[in-house]
PDB file of C-alpha atoms in Angstrom:
ATOM      1  CA  UNK A 580     -40.850  28.813  -0.247  1.00 54.00           C
ATOM      2  CA  UNK A 581     -42.625  27.491  -3.320  1.00 52.00           C
ATOM      3  CA  UNK A 582     -41.080  30.266  -5.416  1.00 54.00           C
ATOM      4  CA  UNK A 583     -37.601  29.300  -4.147  1.00 54.00           C
ATOM      5  CA  UNK A 584     -38.164  25.665  -5.075  1.00 55.00           C
ATOM      6  CA  UNK A 585     -39.420  26.671  -8.500  1.00 55.00           C
ATOM      7  CA  UNK A 586     -36.381  28.936  -9.031  1.00 52.00           C
ATOM      8  CA  UNK A 587     -34.029  26.133  -7.929  1.00 58.00           C
ATOM      9  CA  UNK A 588     -35.757  23.712 -10.281  1.00 56.00           C
ATOM     10  CA  UNK A 589     -35.426  26.114 -13.199  1.00 57.00           C
ATOM     11  CA  UNK A 590     -31.760  26.724 -12.354  1.00 60.00           C
ATOM     12  CA  UNK A 591     -31.059  22.975 -12.234  1.00 70.00           C
ATOM     13  CA  UNK A 592     -32.875  22.526 -15.522  1.00 72.00           C
ATOM     14  CA  UNK A 593     -30.763  25.212 -17.185  1.00 80.00           C
ATOM     15  CA  UNK A 594     -27.573  23.647 -15.837  1.00 76.00           C
ATOM     16  CA  UNK A 595     -28.587  20.211 -17.145  1.00 82.00           C
ATOM     17  CA  UNK A 596     -29.427  21.690 -20.540  1.00 81.00           C
ATOM     18  CA  UNK A 597     -26.087  23.517 -20.646  1.00 76.00           C
ATOM     19  CA  UNK A 598     -24.271  20.344 -19.576  1.00 79.00           C
ATOM     20  CA  UNK A 599     -25.848  18.337 -22.417  1.00 86.00           C
ATOM     21  CA  UNK A 600     -25.025  21.081 -24.915  1.00 83.00           C
ATOM     22  CA  UNK A 601     -21.430  21.239 -23.649  1.00 83.00           C
ATOM     23  CA  UNK A 602     -21.082  17.439 -23.857  1.00 83.00           C
ATOM     24  CA  UNK A 603     -22.113  17.568 -27.534  1.00 87.00           C
ATOM     25  CA  UNK A 604     -19.829  20.493 -28.322  1.00 88.00           C
ATOM     26  CA  UNK A 605     -16.799  19.262 -26.312  1.00 88.00           C
ATOM     27  CA  UNK A 606     -17.194  15.486 -25.788  1.00 91.00           C
ATOM     28  CA  UNK A 607     -14.997  13.583 -23.295  1.00 91.00           C
ATOM     29  CA  UNK A 608     -11.535  12.721 -24.631  1.00 92.00           C
ATOM     30  CA  UNK A 609      -8.110  11.915 -23.211  1.00 94.00           C
ATOM     31  CA  UNK A 610      -6.546  14.490 -25.529  1.00 94.00           C
ATOM     32  CA  UNK A 611      -8.172  17.730 -26.753  1.00 94.00           C
ATOM     33  CA  UNK A 612      -6.854  20.400 -29.131  1.00 94.00           C
ATOM     34  CA  UNK A 613      -8.443  23.815 -28.704  1.00 93.00           C
ATOM     35  CA  UNK A 614     -10.067  25.475 -31.707  1.00 91.00           C
ATOM     36  CA  UNK A 615     -12.873  27.989 -32.202  1.00 89.00           C
ATOM     37  CA  UNK A 616     -15.566  25.424 -31.336  1.00 90.00           C
ATOM     38  CA  UNK A 617     -13.986  24.724 -27.938  1.00 92.00           C
ATOM     39  CA  UNK A 618     -13.071  28.278 -26.897  1.00 94.00           C
ATOM     40  CA  UNK A 619     -15.407  30.867 -25.379  1.00 94.00           C
ATOM     41  CA  UNK A 620     -14.571  34.553 -24.988  1.00 94.00           C
ATOM     42  CA  UNK A 621     -16.420  37.329 -23.214  1.00 93.00           C
ATOM     43  CA  UNK A 622     -15.508  40.696 -21.663  1.00 92.00           C
ATOM     44  CA  UNK A 623     -14.323  40.521 -18.076  1.00 92.00           C
ATOM     45  CA  UNK A 624     -15.626  42.919 -15.422  1.00 94.00           C
ATOM     46  CA  UNK A 625     -12.862  45.460 -16.192  1.00 92.00           C
ATOM     47  CA  UNK A 626     -13.650  44.916 -19.877  1.00 92.00           C
ATOM     48  CA  UNK A 627     -17.322  45.801 -19.308  1.00 93.00           C
ATOM     49  CA  UNK A 628     -16.308  49.027 -17.559  1.00 94.00           C
ATOM     50  CA  UNK A 629     -13.939  49.708 -20.461  1.00 92.00           C
ATOM     51  CA  UNK A 630     -16.780  49.217 -22.966  1.00 91.00           C
ATOM     52  CA  UNK A 631     -19.079  51.562 -20.994  1.00 93.00           C
ATOM     53  CA  UNK A 632     -16.319  54.191 -20.862  1.00 92.00           C
ATOM     54  CA  UNK A 633     -15.758  53.789 -24.595  1.00 91.00           C
ATOM     55  CA  UNK A 634     -19.483  54.304 -25.240  1.00 93.00           C
ATOM     56  CA  UNK A 635     -19.533  57.455 -23.098  1.00 93.00           C
ATOM     57  CA  UNK A 636     -16.543  58.900 -24.941  1.00 92.00           C
ATOM     58  CA  UNK A 637     -18.195  58.157 -28.290  1.00 90.00           C
ATOM     59  CA  UNK A 638     -21.469  59.795 -27.203  1.00 92.00           C
ATOM     60  CA  UNK A 639     -19.533  62.830 -25.999  1.00 90.00           C
ATOM     61  CA  UNK A 640     -17.713  63.055 -29.327  1.00 89.00           C
ATOM     62  CA  UNK A 641     -21.003  62.844 -31.240  1.00 89.00           C
ATOM     63  CA  UNK A 642     -22.682  65.402 -29.007  1.00 88.00           C
ATOM     64  CA  UNK A 643     -19.903  67.991 -29.156  1.00 87.00           C
ATOM     65  CA  UNK A 644     -18.498  67.043 -32.576  1.00 87.00           C
ATOM     66  CA  UNK A 645     -15.048  66.893 -30.987  1.00 87.00           C
ATOM     67  CA  UNK A 646     -12.422  65.372 -33.262  1.00 89.00           C
ATOM     68  CA  UNK A 647     -10.071  64.595 -30.365  1.00 90.00           C
ATOM     69  CA  UNK A 648     -12.840  62.665 -28.589  1.00 89.00           C
ATOM     70  CA  UNK A 649     -13.495  60.727 -31.817  1.00 89.00           C
ATOM     71  CA  UNK A 650      -9.794  59.879 -32.046  1.00 92.00           C
ATOM     72  CA  UNK A 651      -9.675  58.649 -28.451  1.00 90.00           C
ATOM     73  CA  UNK A 652     -12.849  56.573 -28.931  1.00 90.00           C
ATOM     74  CA  UNK A 653     -11.574  54.925 -32.128  1.00 92.00           C
ATOM     75  CA  UNK A 654      -8.137  54.328 -30.580  1.00 92.00           C
ATOM     76  CA  UNK A 655      -9.668  52.584 -27.564  1.00 91.00           C
ATOM     77  CA  UNK A 656     -12.014  50.563 -29.796  1.00 91.00           C
ATOM     78  CA  UNK A 657      -9.026  49.420 -31.860  1.00 92.00           C
ATOM     79  CA  UNK A 658      -7.217  48.445 -28.658  1.00 91.00           C
ATOM     80  CA  UNK A 659     -10.240  46.391 -27.573  1.00 91.00           C
ATOM     81  CA  UNK A 660     -10.388  44.544 -30.917  1.00 92.00           C
ATOM     82  CA  UNK A 661      -6.643  43.802 -30.894  1.00 93.00           C
ATOM     83  CA  UNK A 662      -6.894  42.608 -27.293  1.00 92.00           C
ATOM     84  CA  UNK A 663      -9.703  40.230 -28.341  1.00 92.00           C
ATOM     85  CA  UNK A 664      -7.518  38.677 -31.035  1.00 93.00           C
ATOM     86  CA  UNK A 665      -4.540  38.246 -28.696  1.00 93.00           C
ATOM     87  CA  UNK A 666      -6.705  36.786 -25.897  1.00 94.00           C
ATOM     88  CA  UNK A 667      -8.206  34.217 -28.272  1.00 94.00           C
ATOM     89  CA  UNK A 668      -4.800  33.347 -29.774  1.00 94.00           C
ATOM     90  CA  UNK A 669      -3.428  32.716 -26.280  1.00 94.00           C
ATOM     91  CA  UNK A 670      -5.605  29.578 -26.025  1.00 94.00           C
ATOM     92  CA  UNK A 671      -6.028  28.572 -29.662  1.00 93.00           C
ATOM     93  CA  UNK A 672      -3.879  25.649 -30.802  1.00 93.00           C
ATOM     94  CA  UNK A 673      -3.125  24.306 -27.318  1.00 95.00           C
ATOM     95  CA  UNK A 674      -3.474  20.553 -26.754  1.00 95.00           C
ATOM     96  CA  UNK A 675      -4.270  19.105 -23.336  1.00 96.00           C
ATOM     97  CA  UNK A 676      -3.441  15.477 -22.551  1.00 96.00           C
ATOM     98  CA  UNK A 677      -4.750  13.512 -19.564  1.00 95.00           C
ATOM     99  CA  UNK A 678      -1.840  11.717 -17.864  1.00 95.00           C
ATOM    100  CA  UNK A 679      -2.806  10.081 -14.575  1.00 95.00           C
ATOM    101  CA  UNK A 680      -4.755  10.316 -11.339  1.00 95.00           C
ATOM    102  CA  UNK A 681      -3.349   8.924  -8.096  1.00 95.00           C
ATOM    103  CA  UNK A 682      -5.462   6.483  -6.028  1.00 96.00           C
ATOM    104  CA  UNK A 683      -6.276   7.747  -2.536  1.00 96.00           C
ATOM    105  CA  UNK A 684      -8.467   7.097   0.478  1.00 96.00           C
ATOM    106  CA  UNK A 685     -11.712   8.973   1.272  1.00 94.00           C
ATOM    107  CA  UNK A 686     -11.067  12.438   2.706  1.00 90.00           C
ATOM    108  CA  UNK A 687      -7.753  12.829   0.883  1.00 94.00           C
ATOM    109  CA  UNK A 688      -6.884  14.806  -2.245  1.00 95.00           C
ATOM    110  CA  UNK A 689      -6.074  12.965  -5.443  1.00 95.00           C
ATOM    111  CA  UNK A 690      -3.230  14.145  -7.640  1.00 96.00           C
ATOM    112  CA  UNK A 691      -4.336  14.736 -11.245  1.00 96.00           C
ATOM    113  CA  UNK A 692      -1.596  15.203 -13.846  1.00 96.00           C
ATOM    114  CA  UNK A 693      -2.219  16.971 -17.161  1.00 96.00           C
ATOM    115  CA  UNK A 694       0.154  17.939 -19.963  1.00 96.00           C
ATOM    116  CA  UNK A 695      -0.300  21.253 -21.803  1.00 96.00           C
ATOM    117  CA  UNK A 696       1.343  21.312 -25.253  1.00 95.00           C
ATOM    118  CA  UNK A 697       1.605  24.109 -27.790  1.00 93.00           C
ATOM    119  CA  UNK A 698       1.549  23.892 -31.589  1.00 89.00           C
ATOM    120  CA  UNK A 699       4.619  25.249 -33.340  1.00 86.00           C
ATOM    121  CA  UNK A 700       6.510  28.048 -31.643  1.00 88.00           C
ATOM    122  CA  UNK A 701       3.590  30.245 -30.605  1.00 89.00           C
ATOM    123  CA  UNK A 702       3.876  31.666 -27.093  1.00 93.00           C
ATOM    124  CA  UNK A 703       1.145  31.316 -24.465  1.00 94.00           C
ATOM    125  CA  UNK A 704       1.061  33.315 -21.258  1.00 94.00           C
ATOM    126  CA  UNK A 705      -0.700  33.073 -17.891  1.00 94.00           C
ATOM    127  CA  UNK A 706      -2.757  29.934 -18.538  1.00 95.00           C
ATOM    128  CA  UNK A 707      -4.797  29.103 -15.461  1.00 96.00           C
ATOM    129  CA  UNK A 708      -6.015  25.516 -14.958  1.00 96.00           C
ATOM    130  CA  UNK A 709      -8.359  24.366 -12.195  1.00 95.00           C
ATOM    131  CA  UNK A 710     -10.936  21.755 -11.299  1.00 92.00           C
ATOM    132  CA  UNK A 711     -14.077  22.574  -9.283  1.00 86.00           C
ATOM    133  CA  UNK A 712     -13.307  22.466  -5.542  1.00 87.00           C
ATOM    134  CA  UNK A 713      -9.647  21.749  -6.334  1.00 91.00           C
ATOM    135  CA  UNK A 714      -6.362  23.594  -6.538  1.00 92.00           C
ATOM    136  CA  UNK A 715      -5.317  25.738  -9.491  1.00 93.00           C
ATOM    137  CA  UNK A 716      -2.084  26.350 -11.362  1.00 94.00           C
ATOM    138  CA  UNK A 717      -0.845  29.095 -13.689  1.00 95.00           C
ATOM    139  CA  UNK A 718       1.681  28.216 -16.409  1.00 95.00           C
ATOM    140  CA  UNK A 719       3.197  29.827 -19.500  1.00 94.00           C
ATOM    141  CA  UNK A 720       4.668  28.262 -22.635  1.00 93.00           C
ATOM    142  CA  UNK A 721       7.403  30.589 -23.844  1.00 92.00           C
ATOM    143  CA  UNK A 722      10.711  28.726 -24.128  1.00 90.00           C
ATOM    144  CA  UNK A 723       9.290  25.195 -23.876  1.00 92.00           C
ATOM    145  CA  UNK A 724       6.870  23.219 -26.028  1.00 92.00           C
ATOM    146  CA  UNK A 725       4.938  21.548 -23.207  1.00 93.00           C
ATOM    147  CA  UNK A 726       4.653  21.303 -19.455  1.00 95.00           C
ATOM    148  CA  UNK A 727       3.061  18.978 -16.931  1.00 95.00           C
ATOM    149  CA  UNK A 728       0.577  20.429 -14.470  1.00 96.00           C
ATOM    150  CA  UNK A 729      -0.359  18.743 -11.186  1.00 96.00           C
ATOM    151  CA  UNK A 730      -3.702  19.631  -9.606  1.00 96.00           C
ATOM    152  CA  UNK A 731      -5.124  18.343  -6.313  1.00 96.00           C
ATOM    153  CA  UNK A 732      -8.826  17.599  -5.930  1.00 95.00           C
ATOM    154  CA  UNK A 733     -10.593  16.266  -2.789  1.00 95.00           C
ATOM    155  CA  UNK A 734     -12.279  12.952  -3.560  1.00 94.00           C
ATOM    156  CA  UNK A 735     -15.639  11.510  -2.585  1.00 89.00           C
ATOM    157  CA  UNK A 736     -16.681   8.032  -1.521  1.00 91.00           C
ATOM    158  CA  UNK A 737     -15.155   4.663  -2.446  1.00 92.00           C
ATOM    159  CA  UNK A 738     -15.008   3.824  -6.136  1.00 93.00           C
ATOM    160  CA  UNK A 739     -14.178   5.837  -9.213  1.00 94.00           C
ATOM    161  CA  UNK A 740     -14.103   9.614  -8.666  1.00 94.00           C
ATOM    162  CA  UNK A 741     -14.767  11.959 -11.583  1.00 93.00           C
ATOM    163  CA  UNK A 742     -13.505  15.512 -10.905  1.00 93.00           C
ATOM    164  CA  UNK A 743     -15.754  17.057 -13.553  1.00 91.00           C
ATOM    165  CA  UNK A 744     -14.675  19.361 -16.358  1.00 93.00           C
ATOM    166  CA  UNK A 745     -11.298  21.066 -16.257  1.00 94.00           C
ATOM    167  CA  UNK A 746     -11.364  24.852 -16.543  1.00 95.00           C
ATOM    168  CA  UNK A 747      -8.651  26.465 -18.665  1.00 96.00           C
ATOM    169  CA  UNK A 748      -8.793  30.250 -18.866  1.00 95.00           C
ATOM    170  CA  UNK A 749      -6.710  33.306 -19.680  1.00 95.00           C
ATOM    171  CA  UNK A 750      -7.110  37.097 -19.442  1.00 94.00           C
ATOM    172  CA  UNK A 751      -3.915  37.884 -21.339  1.00 92.00           C
ATOM    173  CA  UNK A 752      -2.840  40.492 -22.370  1.00 90.00           C
ATOM    174  CA  UNK A 753      -4.827  43.374 -20.802  1.00 90.00           C
ATOM    175  CA  UNK A 754      -7.411  41.611 -18.667  1.00 91.00           C
ATOM    176  CA  UNK A 755     -10.250  43.175 -20.662  1.00 92.00           C
ATOM    177  CA  UNK A 756     -11.537  39.805 -21.885  1.00 93.00           C
ATOM    178  CA  UNK A 757     -11.809  36.363 -20.371  1.00 94.00           C
ATOM    179  CA  UNK A 758     -11.125  33.452 -22.701  1.00 95.00           C
ATOM    180  CA  UNK A 759     -11.916  29.980 -21.362  1.00 94.00           C
ATOM    181  CA  UNK A 760     -12.894  26.405 -22.092  1.00 95.00           C
ATOM    182  CA  UNK A 761     -14.393  23.478 -20.132  1.00 94.00           C
ATOM    183  CA  UNK A 762     -12.761  20.128 -20.944  1.00 93.00           C
ATOM    184  CA  UNK A 763     -13.724  16.617 -19.915  1.00 93.00           C
ATOM    185  CA  UNK A 764     -10.395  14.776 -20.102  1.00 93.00           C
ATOM    186  CA  UNK A 765     -11.983  11.448 -19.132  1.00 91.00           C
ATOM    187  CA  UNK A 766      -9.653  11.241 -16.136  1.00 93.00           C
ATOM    188  CA  UNK A 767     -10.805   9.414 -12.987  1.00 94.00           C
ATOM    189  CA  UNK A 768      -9.207   8.650  -9.642  1.00 95.00           C
ATOM    190  CA  UNK A 769      -9.628   5.373  -7.781  1.00 96.00           C
ATOM    191  CA  UNK A 770     -10.808   5.822  -4.186  1.00 96.00           C
ATOM    192  CA  UNK A 771     -10.007   2.968  -1.795  1.00 96.00           C
ATOM    193  CA  UNK A 772     -12.257   2.012   1.128  1.00 95.00           C
ATOM    194  CA  UNK A 773     -11.767   3.913   4.359  1.00 94.00           C
ATOM    195  CA  UNK A 774      -9.639   1.671   6.647  1.00 94.00           C
ATOM    196  CA  UNK A 775     -11.290   0.854   9.978  1.00 93.00           C
ATOM    197  CA  UNK A 776      -9.402  -0.787  12.835  1.00 92.00           C
ATOM    198  CA  UNK A 777     -10.696  -4.207  13.879  1.00 88.00           C
ATOM    199  CA  UNK A 778      -9.405  -7.381  15.511  1.00 86.00           C
ATOM    200  CA  UNK A 779      -7.510  -9.859  13.364  1.00 82.00           C
ATOM    201  CA  UNK A 780      -9.750 -12.202  11.363  1.00 79.00           C
ATOM    202  CA  UNK A 781      -9.123 -15.986  11.417  1.00 70.00           C
ATOM    203  CA  UNK A 782      -6.030 -16.919   9.465  1.00 64.00           C
ATOM    204  CA  UNK A 783      -4.216 -13.652  10.122  1.00 69.00           C
ATOM    205  CA  UNK A 784      -3.116 -13.926  13.766  1.00 52.00           C
ATOM    206  CA  UNK A 785      -0.277 -16.366  14.354  1.00 47.00           C
ATOM    207  CA  UNK A 786       1.546 -17.407  17.532  1.00 41.00           C
ATOM    208  CA  UNK A 787       4.686 -18.096  15.527  1.00 43.00           C
ATOM    209  CA  UNK A 788       5.921 -15.059  13.607  1.00 47.00           C
ATOM    210  CA  UNK A 789       7.149 -15.447  10.074  1.00 46.00           C
ATOM    211  CA  UNK A 790      10.833 -16.334   9.907  1.00 45.00           C
ATOM    212  CA  UNK A 791      10.937 -18.296  13.205  1.00 44.00           C
ATOM    213  CA  UNK A 792      13.096 -21.427  13.046  1.00 43.00           C
ATOM    214  CA  UNK A 793      11.109 -24.605  13.784  1.00 41.00           C
ATOM    215  CA  UNK A 794      12.158 -28.219  14.108  1.00 45.00           C
ATOM    216  CA  UNK A 795      11.213 -30.562  11.303  1.00 43.00           C
ATOM    217  CA  UNK A 796      11.640 -34.258  10.686  1.00 45.00           C
ATOM    218  CA  UNK A 797      13.234 -33.607   7.327  1.00 46.00           C
ATOM    219  CA  UNK A 798      16.774 -32.595   6.499  1.00 47.00           C
ATOM    220  CA  UNK A 799      16.502 -28.995   5.347  1.00 51.00           C
ATOM    221  CA  UNK A 800      19.094 -27.146   7.454  1.00 57.00           C
ATOM    222  CA  UNK A 801      21.116 -28.269  10.478  1.00 59.00           C
ATOM    223  CA  UNK A 802      19.609 -26.622  13.563  1.00 57.00           C
ATOM    224  CA  UNK A 803      21.515 -28.113  16.528  1.00 67.00           C
ATOM    225  CA  UNK A 804      21.546 -31.030  19.009  1.00 67.00           C
ATOM    226  CA  UNK A 805      19.109 -32.293  21.605  1.00 70.00           C
ATOM    227  CA  UNK A 806      19.014 -35.264  23.960  1.00 76.00           C
ATOM    228  CA  UNK A 807      18.344 -38.589  22.321  1.00 69.00           C
ATOM    229  CA  UNK A 808      14.708 -39.676  22.397  1.00 70.00           C
ATOM    230  CA  UNK A 809      13.492 -43.202  21.964  1.00 66.00           C
ATOM    231  CA  UNK A 810      12.325 -43.623  18.398  1.00 59.00           C
ATOM    232  CA  UNK A 811      14.816 -41.183  16.850  1.00 65.00           C
ATOM    233  CA  UNK A 812      16.239 -42.456  13.548  1.00 67.00           C
ATOM    234  CA  UNK A 813      19.730 -43.906  13.789  1.00 67.00           C
ATOM    235  CA  UNK A 814      20.991 -41.497  11.130  1.00 69.00           C
ATOM    236  CA  UNK A 815      20.048 -38.593  13.435  1.00 72.00           C
ATOM    237  CA  UNK A 816      22.256 -39.864  16.297  1.00 73.00           C
ATOM    238  CA  UNK A 817      25.443 -37.875  16.886  1.00 70.00           C
ATOM    239  CA  UNK A 818      27.774 -40.926  16.804  1.00 70.00           C
ATOM    240  CA  UNK A 819      30.979 -38.878  17.098  1.00 73.00           C
ATOM    241  CA  UNK A 820      29.797 -37.560  20.457  1.00 68.00           C
ATOM    242  CA  UNK A 821      28.927 -41.059  21.633  1.00 68.00           C
ATOM    243  CA  UNK A 822      32.419 -42.224  20.586  1.00 74.00           C
ATOM    244  CA  UNK A 823      33.932 -39.475  22.769  1.00 75.00           C
ATOM    245  CA  UNK A 824      31.925 -40.663  25.754  1.00 74.00           C
ATOM    246  CA  UNK A 825      29.219 -37.949  25.672  1.00 75.00           C
ATOM    247  CA  UNK A 826      25.576 -38.774  26.417  1.00 81.00           C
ATOM    248  CA  UNK A 827      23.634 -39.805  23.290  1.00 79.00           C
ATOM    249  CA  UNK A 828      22.341 -36.834  21.328  1.00 76.00           C
ATOM    250  CA  UNK A 829      20.304 -36.465  18.138  1.00 74.00           C
ATOM    251  CA  UNK A 830      20.861 -34.020  15.339  1.00 69.00           C
ATOM    252  CA  UNK A 831      18.007 -31.586  14.749  1.00 64.00           C
ATOM    253  CA  UNK A 832      17.170 -30.149  11.344  1.00 61.00           C
ATOM    254  CA  UNK A 833      14.918 -27.187  10.852  1.00 55.00           C
ATOM    255  CA  UNK A 834      13.198 -24.905   8.410  1.00 47.00           C
ATOM    256  CA  UNK A 835      11.736 -21.457   8.758  1.00 47.00           C
ATOM    257  CA  UNK A 836       8.108 -20.808   9.387  1.00 47.00           C
ATOM    258  CA  UNK A 837       6.248 -18.900   6.747  1.00 51.00           C
ATOM    259  CA  UNK A 838       2.633 -17.991   6.915  1.00 60.00           C
ATOM    260  CA  UNK A 839       0.436 -16.548   4.219  1.00 74.00           C
ATOM    261  CA  UNK A 840      -2.665 -14.822   5.528  1.00 85.00           C
ATOM    262  CA  UNK A 841      -5.977 -14.942   3.689  1.00 90.00           C
ATOM    263  CA  UNK A 842      -8.224 -11.911   4.013  1.00 91.00           C
ATOM    264  CA  UNK A 843     -11.686 -13.339   3.516  1.00 90.00           C
ATOM    265  CA  UNK A 844     -14.990 -11.538   2.941  1.00 90.00           C
ATOM    266  CA  UNK A 845     -16.737 -14.143   5.110  1.00 88.00           C
ATOM    267  CA  UNK A 846     -14.462 -13.412   8.094  1.00 87.00           C
ATOM    268  CA  UNK A 847     -16.592 -10.343   8.903  1.00 87.00           C
ATOM    269  CA  UNK A 848     -20.013 -11.856   8.298  1.00 82.00           C
ATOM    270  CA  UNK A 849     -21.639  -9.769  11.061  1.00 83.00           C
ATOM    271  CA  UNK A 850     -20.639  -6.431   9.493  1.00 85.00           C
ATOM    272  CA  UNK A 851     -22.284  -4.482   6.671  1.00 86.00           C
ATOM    273  CA  UNK A 852     -20.820  -4.528   3.181  1.00 86.00           C
ATOM    274  CA  UNK A 853     -18.942  -1.237   3.411  1.00 91.00           C
ATOM    275  CA  UNK A 854     -17.640  -2.080   6.884  1.00 92.00           C
ATOM    276  CA  UNK A 855     -16.342  -5.432   5.640  1.00 92.00           C
ATOM    277  CA  UNK A 856     -14.388  -3.658   2.908  1.00 94.00           C
ATOM    278  CA  UNK A 857     -13.037  -1.128   5.424  1.00 94.00           C
ATOM    279  CA  UNK A 858     -11.895  -3.910   7.787  1.00 93.00           C
ATOM    280  CA  UNK A 859     -10.210  -5.791   4.936  1.00 94.00           C
ATOM    281  CA  UNK A 860      -8.544  -2.561   3.804  1.00 94.00           C
ATOM    282  CA  UNK A 861      -7.123  -2.012   7.294  1.00 94.00           C
ATOM    283  CA  UNK A 862      -5.591  -5.484   7.364  1.00 94.00           C
ATOM    284  CA  UNK A 863      -4.146  -5.109   3.871  1.00 94.00           C
ATOM    285  CA  UNK A 864      -2.227  -2.074   5.101  1.00 94.00           C
ATOM    286  CA  UNK A 865      -1.252  -3.770   8.379  1.00 92.00           C
ATOM    287  CA  UNK A 866       0.078  -6.937   6.731  1.00 92.00           C
ATOM    288  CA  UNK A 867       1.952  -4.924   4.122  1.00 91.00           C
ATOM    289  CA  UNK A 868       3.687  -2.978   6.900  1.00 91.00           C
ATOM    290  CA  UNK A 869       4.682  -6.293   8.471  1.00 88.00           C
ATOM    291  CA  UNK A 870       5.986  -7.528   5.080  1.00 87.00           C
ATOM    292  CA  UNK A 871       3.800 -10.646   5.282  1.00 88.00           C
ATOM    293  CA  UNK A 872       2.271 -12.443   2.331  1.00 90.00           C
ATOM    294  CA  UNK A 873      -1.502 -12.080   2.127  1.00 91.00           C
ATOM    295  CA  UNK A 874      -4.248 -12.947  -0.302  1.00 92.00           C
ATOM    296  CA  UNK A 875      -7.810 -11.742  -0.774  1.00 92.00           C
ATOM    297  CA  UNK A 876     -11.044 -13.645  -1.164  1.00 91.00           C
ATOM    298  CA  UNK A 877     -14.196 -11.804  -2.186  1.00 91.00           C
ATOM    299  CA  UNK A 878     -17.323 -13.262  -3.804  1.00 90.00           C
ATOM    300  CA  UNK A 879     -16.200 -13.915  -7.374  1.00 89.00           C
ATOM    301  CA  UNK A 880     -12.687 -12.539  -6.739  1.00 90.00           C
ATOM    302  CA  UNK A 881      -9.569 -14.306  -5.468  1.00 91.00           C
ATOM    303  CA  UNK A 882      -6.047 -12.849  -5.429  1.00 92.00           C
ATOM    304  CA  UNK A 883      -3.234 -15.235  -4.501  1.00 92.00           C
ATOM    305  CA  UNK A 884      -0.992 -14.411  -1.521  1.00 91.00           C
ATOM    306  CA  UNK A 885       1.929 -12.135  -2.200  1.00 90.00           C
ATOM    307  CA  UNK A 886       3.422  -8.899  -0.862  1.00 88.00           C
ATOM    308  CA  UNK A 887       4.897  -5.684  -2.168  1.00 91.00           C
ATOM    309  CA  UNK A 888       3.641  -2.365  -3.456  1.00 92.00           C
ATOM    310  CA  UNK A 889       2.217  -3.745  -6.718  1.00 93.00           C
ATOM    311  CA  UNK A 890       0.327  -6.502  -4.870  1.00 94.00           C
ATOM    312  CA  UNK A 891      -1.041  -4.022  -2.340  1.00 95.00           C
ATOM    313  CA  UNK A 892      -2.289  -1.733  -5.131  1.00 95.00           C
ATOM    314  CA  UNK A 893      -3.983  -4.672  -6.844  1.00 95.00           C
ATOM    315  CA  UNK A 894      -5.754  -5.797  -3.671  1.00 95.00           C
ATOM    316  CA  UNK A 895      -6.852  -2.279  -2.709  1.00 95.00           C
ATOM    317  CA  UNK A 896      -8.157  -1.705  -6.241  1.00 95.00           C
ATOM    318  CA  UNK A 897     -10.242  -4.876  -5.989  1.00 95.00           C
ATOM    319  CA  UNK A 898     -11.719  -3.603  -2.717  1.00 95.00           C
ATOM    320  CA  UNK A 899     -12.362  -0.160  -4.213  1.00 94.00           C
ATOM    321  CA  UNK A 900     -14.485  -1.363  -7.152  1.00 93.00           C
ATOM    322  CA  UNK A 901     -16.105  -4.396  -5.540  1.00 92.00           C
ATOM    323  CA  UNK A 902     -19.861  -4.613  -6.274  1.00 83.00           C
ATOM    324  CA  UNK A 903     -20.254  -0.963  -7.125  1.00 59.00           C
ATOM    325  CA  UNK A 904     -23.048  -1.750  -9.572  1.00 48.00           C
ATOM    326  CA  UNK A 905     -25.010  -4.322  -7.580  1.00 52.00           C
ATOM    327  CA  UNK A 906     -26.298  -5.278  -4.169  1.00 51.00           C
ATOM    328  CA  UNK A 907     -24.144  -6.600  -1.403  1.00 53.00           C
ATOM    329  CA  UNK A 908     -25.533 -10.058  -0.936  1.00 46.00           C
ATOM    330  CA  UNK A 909     -24.061 -12.472   1.591  1.00 44.00           C
TER     331      UNK A 909
END
């Protein structure tokens, strides 16, 4: 057991050391052009078998002084060298640009978009891109100068999610060598709180739905007639009806009810910090579905009532990054 822990500790130490070395050699950037400092190349498993076979043929040629064996050995060695040059050239000169990452909820997969662009008219075949634990995609640049690649990566908890370094690799043309690079494109996805169903907080529930016509004492829009009540203004009396012998009636004017809900941090004072954010997230989605105006109040943050996709994204983003660096407080 102690030996296992020691081995794990040494393995973690080597990975940290490699990560620091890689960060110095290929620092984070939104756009990276591949050159010899950023490209690694090594024989693949078939390439290792090829090299062993080549060595056996060469030893046989030396042992038996067979000219045909020498010719085969040198021919295969030349093929290996040429394959190395073509494999390296398949990645060299490419530029990768970080485009965007879609915001999602915990448990979902974020959509990361990357552009791969070539320099000049060089052709690039079978380029495989992938993120750890995510999907992969294989593209070629033959009759186009660039292409956009969409990769899907499962996200973690609320906040900013970093997918790690992007792997770009190729085994073109013969599969004897693997050429690859690890790039940190400084691309992060915003993860919203997980919505949790809860009862409506104060200020959200309303007995009168938005858009309901209500009587007012003003003169906004004519709403109808009702029986005359003592104290009604004389200008509200329907005098034409009285002149025709009808019972006295008063004109009624109305406006339409509108109600802007405030989603307040203090409305869920009995819940923990993360649960408060999850409850507020649920009601943001619910009110947006109902097309109602809503605002958000958090400690140090206030977003005025509004509705629409842009407003919803702004409110959810505020919930996603709220107090990530500090304690919850009250």
